[in-house]
Each structure stands twice: as structure tokens, then as C-alpha cells.
Short mmCIF file of C-alpha atoms (C1' of nucleotides) in Angstrom, two decimals:
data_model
loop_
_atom_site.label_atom_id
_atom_site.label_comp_id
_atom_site.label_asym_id
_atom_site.label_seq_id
_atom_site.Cartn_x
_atom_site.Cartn_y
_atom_site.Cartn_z
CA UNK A 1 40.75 68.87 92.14
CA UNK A 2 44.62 69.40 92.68
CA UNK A 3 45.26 71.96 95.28
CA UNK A 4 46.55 74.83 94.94
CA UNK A 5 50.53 75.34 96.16
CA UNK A 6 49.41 77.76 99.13
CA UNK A 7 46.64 75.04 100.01
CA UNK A 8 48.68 72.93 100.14
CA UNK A 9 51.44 74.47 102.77
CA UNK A 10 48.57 75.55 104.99
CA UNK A 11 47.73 71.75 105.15
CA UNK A 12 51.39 71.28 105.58
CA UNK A 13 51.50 73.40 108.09
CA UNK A 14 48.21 72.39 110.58
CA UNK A 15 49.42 68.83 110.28
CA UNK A 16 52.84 70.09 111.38
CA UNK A 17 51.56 72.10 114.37
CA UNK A 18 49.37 69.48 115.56
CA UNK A 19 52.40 66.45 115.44
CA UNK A 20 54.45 69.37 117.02
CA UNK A 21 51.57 70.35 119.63
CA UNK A 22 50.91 66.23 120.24
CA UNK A 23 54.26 65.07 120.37
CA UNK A 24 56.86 67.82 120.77
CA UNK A 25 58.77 69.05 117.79
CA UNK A 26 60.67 65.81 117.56
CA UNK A 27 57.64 64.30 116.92
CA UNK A 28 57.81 66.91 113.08
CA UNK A 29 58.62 64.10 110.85
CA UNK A 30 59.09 64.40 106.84
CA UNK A 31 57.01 61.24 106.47
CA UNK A 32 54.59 61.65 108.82
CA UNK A 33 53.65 64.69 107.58
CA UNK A 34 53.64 63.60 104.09
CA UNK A 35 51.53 60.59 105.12
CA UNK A 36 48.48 62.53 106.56
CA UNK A 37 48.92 65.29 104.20
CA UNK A 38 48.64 62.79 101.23
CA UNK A 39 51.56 64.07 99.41
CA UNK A 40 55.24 62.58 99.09
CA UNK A 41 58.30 63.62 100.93
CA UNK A 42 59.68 65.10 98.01
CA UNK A 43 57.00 67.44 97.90
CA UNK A 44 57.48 68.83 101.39
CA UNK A 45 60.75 70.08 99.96
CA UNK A 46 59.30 71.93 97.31
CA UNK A 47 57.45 74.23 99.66
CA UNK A 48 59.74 74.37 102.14
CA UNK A 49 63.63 74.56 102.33
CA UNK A 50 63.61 71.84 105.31
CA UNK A 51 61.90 70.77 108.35
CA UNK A 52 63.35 73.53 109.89
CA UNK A 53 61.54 75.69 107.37
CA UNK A 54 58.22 74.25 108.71
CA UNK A 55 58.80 74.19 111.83
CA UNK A 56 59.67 77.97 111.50
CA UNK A 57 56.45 78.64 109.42
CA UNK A 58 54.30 76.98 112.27
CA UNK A 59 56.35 79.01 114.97
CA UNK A 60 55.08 82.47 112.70
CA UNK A 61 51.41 81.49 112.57
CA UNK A 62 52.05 80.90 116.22
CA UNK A 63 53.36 84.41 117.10
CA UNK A 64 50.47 86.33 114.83
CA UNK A 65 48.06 84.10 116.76
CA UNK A 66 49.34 84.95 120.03
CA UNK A 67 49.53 88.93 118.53
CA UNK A 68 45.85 88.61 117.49
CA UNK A 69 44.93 87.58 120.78
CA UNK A 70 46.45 90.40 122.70
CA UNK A 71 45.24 93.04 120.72
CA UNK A 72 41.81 91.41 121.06
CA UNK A 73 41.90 91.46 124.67
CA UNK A 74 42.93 94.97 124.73
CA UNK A 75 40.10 95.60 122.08
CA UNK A 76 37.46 93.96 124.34
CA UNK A 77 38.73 95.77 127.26
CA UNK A 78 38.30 99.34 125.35
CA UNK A 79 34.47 97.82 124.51
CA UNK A 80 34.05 98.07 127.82
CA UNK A 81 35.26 101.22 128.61
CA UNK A 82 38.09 99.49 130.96
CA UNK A 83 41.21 102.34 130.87
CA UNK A 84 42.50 100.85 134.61
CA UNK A 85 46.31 100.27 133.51
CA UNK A 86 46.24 97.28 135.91
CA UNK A 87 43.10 95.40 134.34
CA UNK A 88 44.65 95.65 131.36
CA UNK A 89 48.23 94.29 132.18
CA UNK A 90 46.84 91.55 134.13
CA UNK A 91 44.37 90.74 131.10
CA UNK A 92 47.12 90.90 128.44
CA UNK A 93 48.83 88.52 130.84
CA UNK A 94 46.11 86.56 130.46
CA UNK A 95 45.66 86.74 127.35
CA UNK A 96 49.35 85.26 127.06
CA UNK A 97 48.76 82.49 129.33
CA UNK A 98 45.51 81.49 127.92
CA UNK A 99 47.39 80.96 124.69
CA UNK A 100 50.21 78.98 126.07
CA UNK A 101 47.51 76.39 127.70
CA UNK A 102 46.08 76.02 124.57
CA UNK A 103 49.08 75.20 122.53
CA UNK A 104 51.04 73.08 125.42
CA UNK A 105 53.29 71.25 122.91
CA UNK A 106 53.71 73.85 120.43
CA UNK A 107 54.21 76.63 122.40
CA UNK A 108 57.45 75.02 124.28
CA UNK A 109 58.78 73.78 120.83
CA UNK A 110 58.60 77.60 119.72
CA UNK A 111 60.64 77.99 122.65
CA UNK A 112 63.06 75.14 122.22
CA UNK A 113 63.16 76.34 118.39
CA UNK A 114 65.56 79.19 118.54
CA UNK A 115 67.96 77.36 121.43
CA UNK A 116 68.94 74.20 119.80
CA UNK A 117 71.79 75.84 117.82
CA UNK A 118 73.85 78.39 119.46
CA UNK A 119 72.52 81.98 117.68
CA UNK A 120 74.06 82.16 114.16
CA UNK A 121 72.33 85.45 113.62
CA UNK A 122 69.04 84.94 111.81
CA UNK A 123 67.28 87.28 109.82
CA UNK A 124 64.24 86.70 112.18
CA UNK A 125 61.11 88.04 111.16
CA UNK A 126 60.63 86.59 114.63
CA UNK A 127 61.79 89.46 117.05
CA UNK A 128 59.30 91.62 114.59
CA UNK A 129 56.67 89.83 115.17
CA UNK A 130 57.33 90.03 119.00
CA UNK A 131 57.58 93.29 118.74
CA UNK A 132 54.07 93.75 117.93
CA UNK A 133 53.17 92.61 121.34
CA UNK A 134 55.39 94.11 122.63
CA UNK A 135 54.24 97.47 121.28
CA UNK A 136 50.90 96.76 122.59
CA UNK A 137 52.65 96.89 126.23
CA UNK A 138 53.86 99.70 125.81
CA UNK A 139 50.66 101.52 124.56
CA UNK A 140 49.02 100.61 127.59
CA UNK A 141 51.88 101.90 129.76
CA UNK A 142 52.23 105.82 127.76
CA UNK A 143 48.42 105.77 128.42
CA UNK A 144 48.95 105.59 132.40
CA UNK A 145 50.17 108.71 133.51
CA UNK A 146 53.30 107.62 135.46
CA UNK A 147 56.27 110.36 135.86
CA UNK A 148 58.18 108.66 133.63
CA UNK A 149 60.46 109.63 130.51
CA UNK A 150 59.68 107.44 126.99
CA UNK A 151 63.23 105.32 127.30
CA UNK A 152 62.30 104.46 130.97
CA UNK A 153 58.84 103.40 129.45
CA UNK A 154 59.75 101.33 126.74
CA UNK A 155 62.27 99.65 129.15
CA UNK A 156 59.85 99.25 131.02
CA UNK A 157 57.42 97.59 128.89
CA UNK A 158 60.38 95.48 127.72
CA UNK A 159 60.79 94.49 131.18
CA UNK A 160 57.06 93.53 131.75
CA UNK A 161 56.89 91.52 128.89
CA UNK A 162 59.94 90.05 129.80
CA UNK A 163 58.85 89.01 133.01
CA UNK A 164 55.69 87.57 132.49
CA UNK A 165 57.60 85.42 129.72
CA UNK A 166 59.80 84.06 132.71
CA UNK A 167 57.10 83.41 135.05
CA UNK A 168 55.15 81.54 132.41
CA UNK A 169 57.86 79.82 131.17
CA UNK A 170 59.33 78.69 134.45
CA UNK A 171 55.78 77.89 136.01
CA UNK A 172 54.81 75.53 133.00
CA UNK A 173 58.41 73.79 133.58
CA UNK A 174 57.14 72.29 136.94
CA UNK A 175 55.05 69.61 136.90
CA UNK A 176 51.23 69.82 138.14
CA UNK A 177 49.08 72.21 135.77
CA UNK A 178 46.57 73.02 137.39
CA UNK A 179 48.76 73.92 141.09
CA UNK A 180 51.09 75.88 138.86
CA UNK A 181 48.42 77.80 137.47
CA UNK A 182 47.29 79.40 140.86
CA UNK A 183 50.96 80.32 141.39
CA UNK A 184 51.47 81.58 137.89
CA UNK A 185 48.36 83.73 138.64
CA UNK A 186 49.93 84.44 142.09
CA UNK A 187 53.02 85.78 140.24
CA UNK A 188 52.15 87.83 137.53
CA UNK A 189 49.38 90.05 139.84
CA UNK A 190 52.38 90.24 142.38
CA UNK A 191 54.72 91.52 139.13
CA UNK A 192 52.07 94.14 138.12
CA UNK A 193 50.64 95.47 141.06
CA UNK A 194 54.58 95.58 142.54
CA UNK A 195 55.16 97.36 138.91
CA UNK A 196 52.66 99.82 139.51
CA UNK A 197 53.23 101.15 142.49
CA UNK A 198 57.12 101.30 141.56
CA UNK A 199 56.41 103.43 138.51
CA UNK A 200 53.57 105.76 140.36
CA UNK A 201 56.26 106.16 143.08
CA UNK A 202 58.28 107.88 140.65
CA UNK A 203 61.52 109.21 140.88
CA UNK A 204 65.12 108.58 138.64
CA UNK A 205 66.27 104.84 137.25
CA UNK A 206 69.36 106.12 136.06
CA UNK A 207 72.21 103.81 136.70
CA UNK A 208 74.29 103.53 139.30
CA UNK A 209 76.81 101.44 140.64
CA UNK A 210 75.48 97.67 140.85
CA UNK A 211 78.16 96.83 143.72
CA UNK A 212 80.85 98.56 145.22
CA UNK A 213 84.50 98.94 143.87
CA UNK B 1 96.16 52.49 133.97
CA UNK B 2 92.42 51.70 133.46
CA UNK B 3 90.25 54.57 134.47
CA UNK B 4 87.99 54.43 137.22
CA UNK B 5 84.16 54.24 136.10
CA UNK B 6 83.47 57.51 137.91
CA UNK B 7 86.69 59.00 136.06
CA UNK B 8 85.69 57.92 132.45
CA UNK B 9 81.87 59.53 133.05
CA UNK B 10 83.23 62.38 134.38
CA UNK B 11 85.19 62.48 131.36
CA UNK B 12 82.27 61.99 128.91
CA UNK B 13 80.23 64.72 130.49
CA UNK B 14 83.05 66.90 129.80
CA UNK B 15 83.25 66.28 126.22
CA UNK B 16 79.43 66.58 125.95
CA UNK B 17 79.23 69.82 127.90
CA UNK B 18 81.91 71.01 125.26
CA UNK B 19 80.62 69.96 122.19
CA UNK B 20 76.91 70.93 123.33
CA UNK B 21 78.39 74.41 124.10
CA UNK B 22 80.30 74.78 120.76
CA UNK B 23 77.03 73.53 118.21
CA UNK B 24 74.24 73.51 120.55
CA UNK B 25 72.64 70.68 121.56
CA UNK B 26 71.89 68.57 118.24
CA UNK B 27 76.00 68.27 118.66
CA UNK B 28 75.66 65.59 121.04
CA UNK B 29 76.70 62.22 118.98
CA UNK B 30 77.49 59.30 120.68
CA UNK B 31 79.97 58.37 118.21
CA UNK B 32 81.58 61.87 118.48
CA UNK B 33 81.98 61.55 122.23
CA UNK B 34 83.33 58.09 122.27
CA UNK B 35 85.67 58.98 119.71
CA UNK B 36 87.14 61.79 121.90
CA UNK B 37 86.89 59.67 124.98
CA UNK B 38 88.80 56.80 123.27
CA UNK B 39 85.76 55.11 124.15
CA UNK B 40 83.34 52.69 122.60
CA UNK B 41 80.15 53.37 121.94
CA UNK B 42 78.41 51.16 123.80
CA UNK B 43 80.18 51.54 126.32
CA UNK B 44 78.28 55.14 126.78
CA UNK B 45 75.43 53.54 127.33
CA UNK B 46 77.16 51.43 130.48
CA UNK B 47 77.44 54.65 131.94
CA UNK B 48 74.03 56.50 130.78
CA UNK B 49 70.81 55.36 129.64
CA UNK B 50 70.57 57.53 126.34
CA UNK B 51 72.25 60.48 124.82
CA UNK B 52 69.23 62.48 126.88
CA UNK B 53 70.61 61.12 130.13
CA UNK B 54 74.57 61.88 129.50
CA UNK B 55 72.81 65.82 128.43
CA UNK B 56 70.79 65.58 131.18
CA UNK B 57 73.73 65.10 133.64
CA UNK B 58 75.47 68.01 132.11
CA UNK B 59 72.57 70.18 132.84
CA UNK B 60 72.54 68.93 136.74
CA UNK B 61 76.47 69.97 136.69
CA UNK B 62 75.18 73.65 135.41
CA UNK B 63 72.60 74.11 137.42
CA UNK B 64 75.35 73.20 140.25
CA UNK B 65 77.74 75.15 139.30
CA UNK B 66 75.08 78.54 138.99
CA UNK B 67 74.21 77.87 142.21
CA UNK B 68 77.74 78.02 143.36
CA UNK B 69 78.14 81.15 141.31
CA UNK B 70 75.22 82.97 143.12
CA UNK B 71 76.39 81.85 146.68
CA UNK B 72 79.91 83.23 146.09
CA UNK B 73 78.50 85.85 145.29
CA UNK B 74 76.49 86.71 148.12
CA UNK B 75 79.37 85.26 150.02
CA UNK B 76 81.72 88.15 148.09
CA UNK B 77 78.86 90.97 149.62
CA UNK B 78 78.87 89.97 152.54
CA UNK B 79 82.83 89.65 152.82
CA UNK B 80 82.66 92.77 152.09
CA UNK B 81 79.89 94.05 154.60
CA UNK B 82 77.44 94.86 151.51
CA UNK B 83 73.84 94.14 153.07
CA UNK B 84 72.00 96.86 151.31
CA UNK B 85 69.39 94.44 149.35
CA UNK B 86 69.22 96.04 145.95
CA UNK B 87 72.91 95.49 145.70
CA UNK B 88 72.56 92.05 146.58
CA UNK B 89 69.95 91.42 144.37
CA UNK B 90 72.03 93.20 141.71
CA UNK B 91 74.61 91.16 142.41
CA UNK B 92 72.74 87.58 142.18
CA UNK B 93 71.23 88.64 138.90
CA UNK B 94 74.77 89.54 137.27
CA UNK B 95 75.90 86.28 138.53
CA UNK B 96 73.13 84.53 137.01
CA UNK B 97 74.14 86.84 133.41
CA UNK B 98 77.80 86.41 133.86
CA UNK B 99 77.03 82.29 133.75
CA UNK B 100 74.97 82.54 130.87
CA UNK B 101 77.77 84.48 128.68
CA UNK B 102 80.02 82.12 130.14
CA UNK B 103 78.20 79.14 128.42
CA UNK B 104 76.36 80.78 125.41
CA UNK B 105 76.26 77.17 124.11
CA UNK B 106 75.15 74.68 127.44
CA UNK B 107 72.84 77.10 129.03
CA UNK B 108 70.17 77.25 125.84
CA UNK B 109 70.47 73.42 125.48
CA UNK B 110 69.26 73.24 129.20
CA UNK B 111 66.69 75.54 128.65
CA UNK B 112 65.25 73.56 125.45
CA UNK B 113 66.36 69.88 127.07
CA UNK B 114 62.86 70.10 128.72
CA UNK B 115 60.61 71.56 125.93
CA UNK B 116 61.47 69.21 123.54
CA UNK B 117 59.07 66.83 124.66
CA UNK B 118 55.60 68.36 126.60
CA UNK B 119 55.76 67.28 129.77
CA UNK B 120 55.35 63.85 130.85
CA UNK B 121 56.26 64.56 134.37
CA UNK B 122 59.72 63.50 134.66
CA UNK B 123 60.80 62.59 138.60
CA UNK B 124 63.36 65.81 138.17
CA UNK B 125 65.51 66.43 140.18
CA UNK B 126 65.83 69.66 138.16
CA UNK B 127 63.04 71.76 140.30
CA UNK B 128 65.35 70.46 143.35
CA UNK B 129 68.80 72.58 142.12
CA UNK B 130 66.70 75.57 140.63
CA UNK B 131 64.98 75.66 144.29
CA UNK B 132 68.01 75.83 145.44
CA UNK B 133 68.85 79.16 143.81
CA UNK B 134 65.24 80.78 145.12
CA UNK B 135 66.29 80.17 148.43
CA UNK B 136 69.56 82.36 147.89
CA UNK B 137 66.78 85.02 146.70
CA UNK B 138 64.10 84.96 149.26
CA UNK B 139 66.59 84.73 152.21
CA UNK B 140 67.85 88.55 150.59
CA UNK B 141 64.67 89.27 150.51
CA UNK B 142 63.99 88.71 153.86
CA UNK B 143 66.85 90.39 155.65
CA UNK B 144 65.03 93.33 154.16
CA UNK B 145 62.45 94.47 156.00
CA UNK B 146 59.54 95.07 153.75
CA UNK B 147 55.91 94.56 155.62
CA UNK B 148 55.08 91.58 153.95
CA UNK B 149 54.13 87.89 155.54
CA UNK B 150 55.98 84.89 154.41
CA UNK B 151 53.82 84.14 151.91
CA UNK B 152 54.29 87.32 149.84
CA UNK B 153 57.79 86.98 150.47
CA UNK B 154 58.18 83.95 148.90
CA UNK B 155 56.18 84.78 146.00
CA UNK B 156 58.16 88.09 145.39
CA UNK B 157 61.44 86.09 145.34
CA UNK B 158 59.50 83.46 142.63
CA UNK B 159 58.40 86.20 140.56
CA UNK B 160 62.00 87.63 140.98
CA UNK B 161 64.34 85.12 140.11
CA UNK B 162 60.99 84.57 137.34
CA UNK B 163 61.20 87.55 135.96
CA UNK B 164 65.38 88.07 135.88
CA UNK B 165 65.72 84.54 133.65
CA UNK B 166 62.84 85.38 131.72
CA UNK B 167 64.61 89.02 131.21
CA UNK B 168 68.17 87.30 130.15
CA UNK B 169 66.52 84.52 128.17
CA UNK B 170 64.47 86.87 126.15
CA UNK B 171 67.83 89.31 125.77
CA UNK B 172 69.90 86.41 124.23
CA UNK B 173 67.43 85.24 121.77
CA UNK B 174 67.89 88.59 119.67
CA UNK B 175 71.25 89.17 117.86
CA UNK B 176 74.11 91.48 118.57
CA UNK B 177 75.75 89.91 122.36
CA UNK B 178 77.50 93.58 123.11
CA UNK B 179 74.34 95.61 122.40
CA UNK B 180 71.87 93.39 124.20
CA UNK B 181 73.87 93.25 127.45
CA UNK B 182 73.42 96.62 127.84
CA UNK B 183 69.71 96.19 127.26
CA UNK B 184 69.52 93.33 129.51
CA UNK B 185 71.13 95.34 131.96
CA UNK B 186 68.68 98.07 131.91
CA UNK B 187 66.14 95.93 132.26
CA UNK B 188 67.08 94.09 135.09
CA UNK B 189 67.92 97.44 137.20
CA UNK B 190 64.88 98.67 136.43
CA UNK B 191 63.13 95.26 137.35
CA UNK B 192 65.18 95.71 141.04
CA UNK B 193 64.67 98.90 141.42
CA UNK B 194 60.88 98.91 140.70
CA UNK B 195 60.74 95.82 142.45
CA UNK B 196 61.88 97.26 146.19
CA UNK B 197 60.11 100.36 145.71
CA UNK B 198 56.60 98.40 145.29
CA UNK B 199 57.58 96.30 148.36
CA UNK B 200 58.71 99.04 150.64
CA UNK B 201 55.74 101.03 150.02
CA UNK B 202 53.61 98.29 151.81
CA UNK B 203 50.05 97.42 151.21
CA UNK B 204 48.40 94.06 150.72
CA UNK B 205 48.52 91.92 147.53
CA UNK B 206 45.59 90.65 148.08
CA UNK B 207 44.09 88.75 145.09
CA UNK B 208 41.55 90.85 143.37
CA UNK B 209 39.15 90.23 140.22
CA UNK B 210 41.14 90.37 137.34
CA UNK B 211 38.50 91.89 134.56
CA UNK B 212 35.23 92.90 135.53
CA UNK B 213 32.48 90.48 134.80
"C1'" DG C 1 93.95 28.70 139.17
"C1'" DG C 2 89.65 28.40 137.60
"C1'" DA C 3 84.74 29.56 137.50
"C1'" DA C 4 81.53 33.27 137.44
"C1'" DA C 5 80.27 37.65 136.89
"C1'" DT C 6 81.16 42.01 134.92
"C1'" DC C 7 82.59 45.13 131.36
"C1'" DG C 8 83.93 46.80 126.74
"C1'" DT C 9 83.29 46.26 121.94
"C1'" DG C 10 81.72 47.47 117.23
"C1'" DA C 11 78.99 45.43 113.60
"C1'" DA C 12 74.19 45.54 112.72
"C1'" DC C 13 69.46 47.52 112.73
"C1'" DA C 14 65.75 50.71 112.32
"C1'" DG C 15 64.69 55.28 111.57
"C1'" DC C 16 65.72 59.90 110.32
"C1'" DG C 17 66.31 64.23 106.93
"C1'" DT C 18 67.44 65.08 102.47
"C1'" DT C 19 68.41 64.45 97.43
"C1'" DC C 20 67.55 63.76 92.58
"C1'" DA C 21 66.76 61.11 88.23
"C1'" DA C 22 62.83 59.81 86.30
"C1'" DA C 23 57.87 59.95 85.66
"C1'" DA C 24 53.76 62.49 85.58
"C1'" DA C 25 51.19 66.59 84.98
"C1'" DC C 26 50.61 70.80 83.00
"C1'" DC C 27 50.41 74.36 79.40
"C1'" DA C 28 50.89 77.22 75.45
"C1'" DT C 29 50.78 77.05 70.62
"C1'" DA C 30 49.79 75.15 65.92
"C1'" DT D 1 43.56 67.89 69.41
"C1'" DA D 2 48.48 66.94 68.85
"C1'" DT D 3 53.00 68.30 70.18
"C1'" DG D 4 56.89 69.90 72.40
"C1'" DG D 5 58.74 72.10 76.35
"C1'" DT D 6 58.38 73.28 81.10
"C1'" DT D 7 57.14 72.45 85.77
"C1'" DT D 8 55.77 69.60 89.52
"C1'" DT D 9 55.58 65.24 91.97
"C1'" DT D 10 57.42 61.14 93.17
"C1'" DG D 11 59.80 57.56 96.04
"C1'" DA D 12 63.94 54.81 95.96
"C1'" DA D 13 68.45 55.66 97.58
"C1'" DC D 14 72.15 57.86 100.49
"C1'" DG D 15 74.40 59.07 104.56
"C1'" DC D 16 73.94 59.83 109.21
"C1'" DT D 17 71.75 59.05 113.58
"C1'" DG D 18 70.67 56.55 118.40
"C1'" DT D 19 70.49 52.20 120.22
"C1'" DT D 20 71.14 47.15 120.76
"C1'" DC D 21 73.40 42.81 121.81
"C1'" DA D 22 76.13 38.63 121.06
"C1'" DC D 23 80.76 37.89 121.82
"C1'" DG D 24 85.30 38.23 123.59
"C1'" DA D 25 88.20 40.38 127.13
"C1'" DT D 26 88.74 41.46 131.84
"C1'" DT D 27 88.10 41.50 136.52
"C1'" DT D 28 86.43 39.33 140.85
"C1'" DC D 29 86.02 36.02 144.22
"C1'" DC D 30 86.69 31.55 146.57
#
DNA sequence: GGAAATCGTGAACAGCGTTCAAAAACCATA
DNA sequence: TATGGTTTTTGAACGCTGTTCACGATTTCC
């Protein structure tokens, strides 16, 4: 009948989410979760170093989620023979968004996460794990054939991804959802079809001066 | 010899932006800052509702004081008769990274002061101050003259000033400061540069179908 | 100068993350 | 199965937190 010790985290660990995705992440608490999971405190610690710990474990599960679902919109796209470089920015965009509506508490908290103490230089597994989508963007960009060399490319892709993290980010900081969604939509099919045409265009995006001495 | 009630808030929000900025945000005690106020505290909460209020207040003073950075700056260009818009757009952006290395501390708390909770549609004044740093963008924008209407316009400067935070914000959250400035750097030229060449080369943004049916 | 209103105070309270001695559960071996 | 040792689980206890509020000091006003 006892559960096994990895059982028992991944219990841990939905209850956590869901306080987190219900409440924000200061609604994470050691006894709440040890309530619903029908353990004791103490027991939290023996899985995990801290709250922290499972807070972090919930933000992972997060990311490979959000990974998962951006290589399966890429995968559905290539089911249906879609190779358009714009379709399939826009729905990896989506894809993103999509997933940040459905985890409105738990997203922002992954967000918050990482800014509440000023960067004492984690190992982070995290910046791997965003490099997988990442990696994805940057896929789809090599297989457009822009006149472009492979540093401008992946700074590129960096850039997309970048951006559509912004416009997300910012969008779902103002208040109506539903109003902000039109003008998150608005944005990112400005971002790409501006970034399109930019790259086709072609030419150098070597430095230069950014003002004048 | 008593200081003025204005005086001794100004004073606490001082202390708080400091001590926010030096541990991040979970920093803020109230019995820290009345200690180095030579206050009581209660008597904090005289001046502020909660700790959130005294950390919102410092975030109202950042946002002010960003928005002062970017109109000195385009104040600086145009001293100098720079109206060439990439510059200017170069310009606003390294304003906007200069504050953020200026307060590696403050600025993360403000970003994470309003994910901490999910939204329960605060009054916010916040939107106001941040608005006030689009218009800086979209007036640049339209002293260029791309063929776009107003509305484009508009939405081009959102997904601009969008896209450059989500750019820095993504930048800091990795590790080494010296190499990711560089990075961020890149991106953000890249972002500009892309950005005018889409716009210059005219066309309609019309929305379209994002993924075939 | 005295009454009334305001302000400052810090002990007290509830709640939090975290610890750790003790109890319970488990397990291999005789 | 009985036994001894090892591991896991427990929850009371600790220190720290934000916040409150009765009380005393101070200012304000007529």
C-alpha cells in the first residue's frame, strides 16, 4: 500500500503546481501541501531540499511540458505537409501562448521564480531546457532559405524567441484576457511577418555604431 | 527637528529600494527598514498599507525614473541633430539596458512584484508609467516615414518596446553579466535592424489564417 | 491652557519554513 | 519467526516573518 518515494514526489509535485497555478507561488505552503498529499511536513524535506526545491521541480515539468508542446506543433505541422516558415513561427507562437493560458498562475510564478533573488549563478538545468525550444526555432529558420550566415541565424532565432517571450509576458501583465489576447495575436503576426521580410531582404547585420561619437 | 511625513517616506522607500536591490526582493523586512530609518515599525504602516505597498512605490519611482532615462535620451539625439530612426531606436533600447545594469537588484523585483499573485486586476497605475515609455517609441516611429496607418504604427512600437524587454529580460536570467551583454546587444541590433527593413519595405499586415484548417 | 485629534510605539499574535529527537517501519539474517 | 540494525516518517518546537492595536506622546486648534 505505501507508495513508492518517486510516487510520492510526483504527488508532491501536482499538488504543488496546482496551489502554485490557484494561488500564485506564495500560495506553495509546507503544510498545505503536506495536508492534501497526506504526508507530514517532515516528509516534504526528505524529497526535497526546500520549498524552493519544489517549486523548482514544478518549474522543470513546466518547461518539458511547454518543450513537448512545441515540438508537437511542429510535428503536426510536418503531418500536414506545412513547410511555410511563417505558419510555422506563428504556430510555435501559438503553441507558446496556448500553454501560458493554460497554466495562468504557474506560468508567471516560473517567471517570478528566478527574479526574487538577485542571480547567484545557478547551475540551471533551466537555460537547457530552454534551449530545447529554442533549438526548435532555429530549425525552422535554417530550413527557410534566407541569405543569411549560421551566427546571424541563431541570433536570430534567439531574438524571435526572445520577443515573443516579451510580448506574451507584457500582454498577460495588463488586465482584460480576452482584449489582450487579440493584441497579443496582433503582435506576434506583426513580429514575424516584419521578421520575414527583414531576413528575405537580406543584406549585412554586422555592427555598427549605435550613436554617434 | 522632526521630519516631515513626506521626508520620512521618502526616506523608507530609499532604504527599501536599497535593500531590495542588494538581496532581491524577499529582503524587504519591515523590521529591517525601520531599524535603518530609526523608525518604528508600525509606524511603516502609517505611511503604507503593507510591505507590498512601500515595494510597490519603489517600483512607481523606477518606472519614473526609466522613463526619464529614455527621454534624455532622445533629448541627447536630438541635441545633437541625430533623427535617423534606427539610431534613435538604438539609443532608447540602450537606455532601457543601461537602467537595468544599473539596478540588477530593483528591476527583477518589479518584474516578479506582479507575478507573484495571478492577476486579480489591480487599479495599476503601473500600465499608466509603462505607457508612458511606448509613447517615446511610437512617436520615433512615426517621424519615420514607413507606409503604414496609425494602427500598424502603434502596434509596431508595442511589439517593439515588447520584444526589446522581453530580449533584456531573457539575457539577464542566464549567468555571466559581461558575456550576455554582448549577446543582448546582438540581439537587439538585429531586432532594429530587421525591424525597419520589414517596415520600409511596405505591404499590408493584414491578419491572415494562422494554420490551415 | 486645555481638550481633542493625530501620530508613534513596540509587545503580542498568527503564520511561515525548517529542524531533529524520537517513534515507526522496514529488512536482512539466524 | 525473532532479532538487531538501518532507514523513513513524524510532528512538536524554534526562529523569523508581516501585521495589529491599545497606550502614551505629541501636535493642533479654539
Amino acid at each position: 500500500m505505501a507508495l513508492d518515494r518517486e510516487e510520492t514526489s510526483e504527488r508532491v509535485l501536482a499538488i504543488a503546481e496546482a496551489l502554485i497555478n490557484e494561488g500564485g507561488m506564495d500560495n506553495l505552503k509546507a503544510r498545505t501541501i503536506a495536508e492534501q498529499a497526506g504526508i507530514s511536513v517532515g516528509s516534504i524535506y526528505n524529497l526535497f531540499a526546500d520549498l524552493d526545491g519544489v517549486h523548482r521541480a514544478v518549474n522543470m515539468r513546466l518547461l518539458d511540458r511547454l518543450g513537448a508542446a512545441g515540438a508537437a506543433a511542429m510535428a503536426d505541422l510536418a503531418r500536414r505537409d506545412v513547410t511555410d516558415v511563417r505558419q510555422r513561427l506563428l504556430a510555435l507562437a501559438g503553441a507558446y501562448i496556448g500553454f501560458v493560458e493554460a497554466h495562468p498562475g504557474s506560468w508567471p510564478a516560473l517567471l517570478a521564480f528566478n527574479r526574487r533573488r538577485p542571480v547567484l549563478s545557478e547551475p540551471d538545468a533551466y537555460e537547457a531546457r530552454l534551449d530545447q525550444l529554442f533549438e526548435i526555432i532555429a530549425a525552422v529558420l535554417a530550413e527557410g532559405d534566407f541569405d543569411i550566415d549560421e551566427d546571424t541565424r541563431r541570433t536570430a532565432a534567439r531574438t524571435l524567441w526572445s520577443s515573443v517571450h516579451g510580448i506574451v509576458t507584457s500582454g498577460y501583465a495588463a488586465r482584460s484576457l480576452r482584449r489582450q489576447a487579440d493584441e497579443i495575436e496582433r503582435q506576434v503576426e506583426l513580429l514575424v511577418a516584419v521578421f520575414i521580410r527583414g531576413l528575405e531582404r537580406g543584406g549585412t547585420f554586422a555592427h555598427a555604431e549605435t550613436t554617434a561619437p
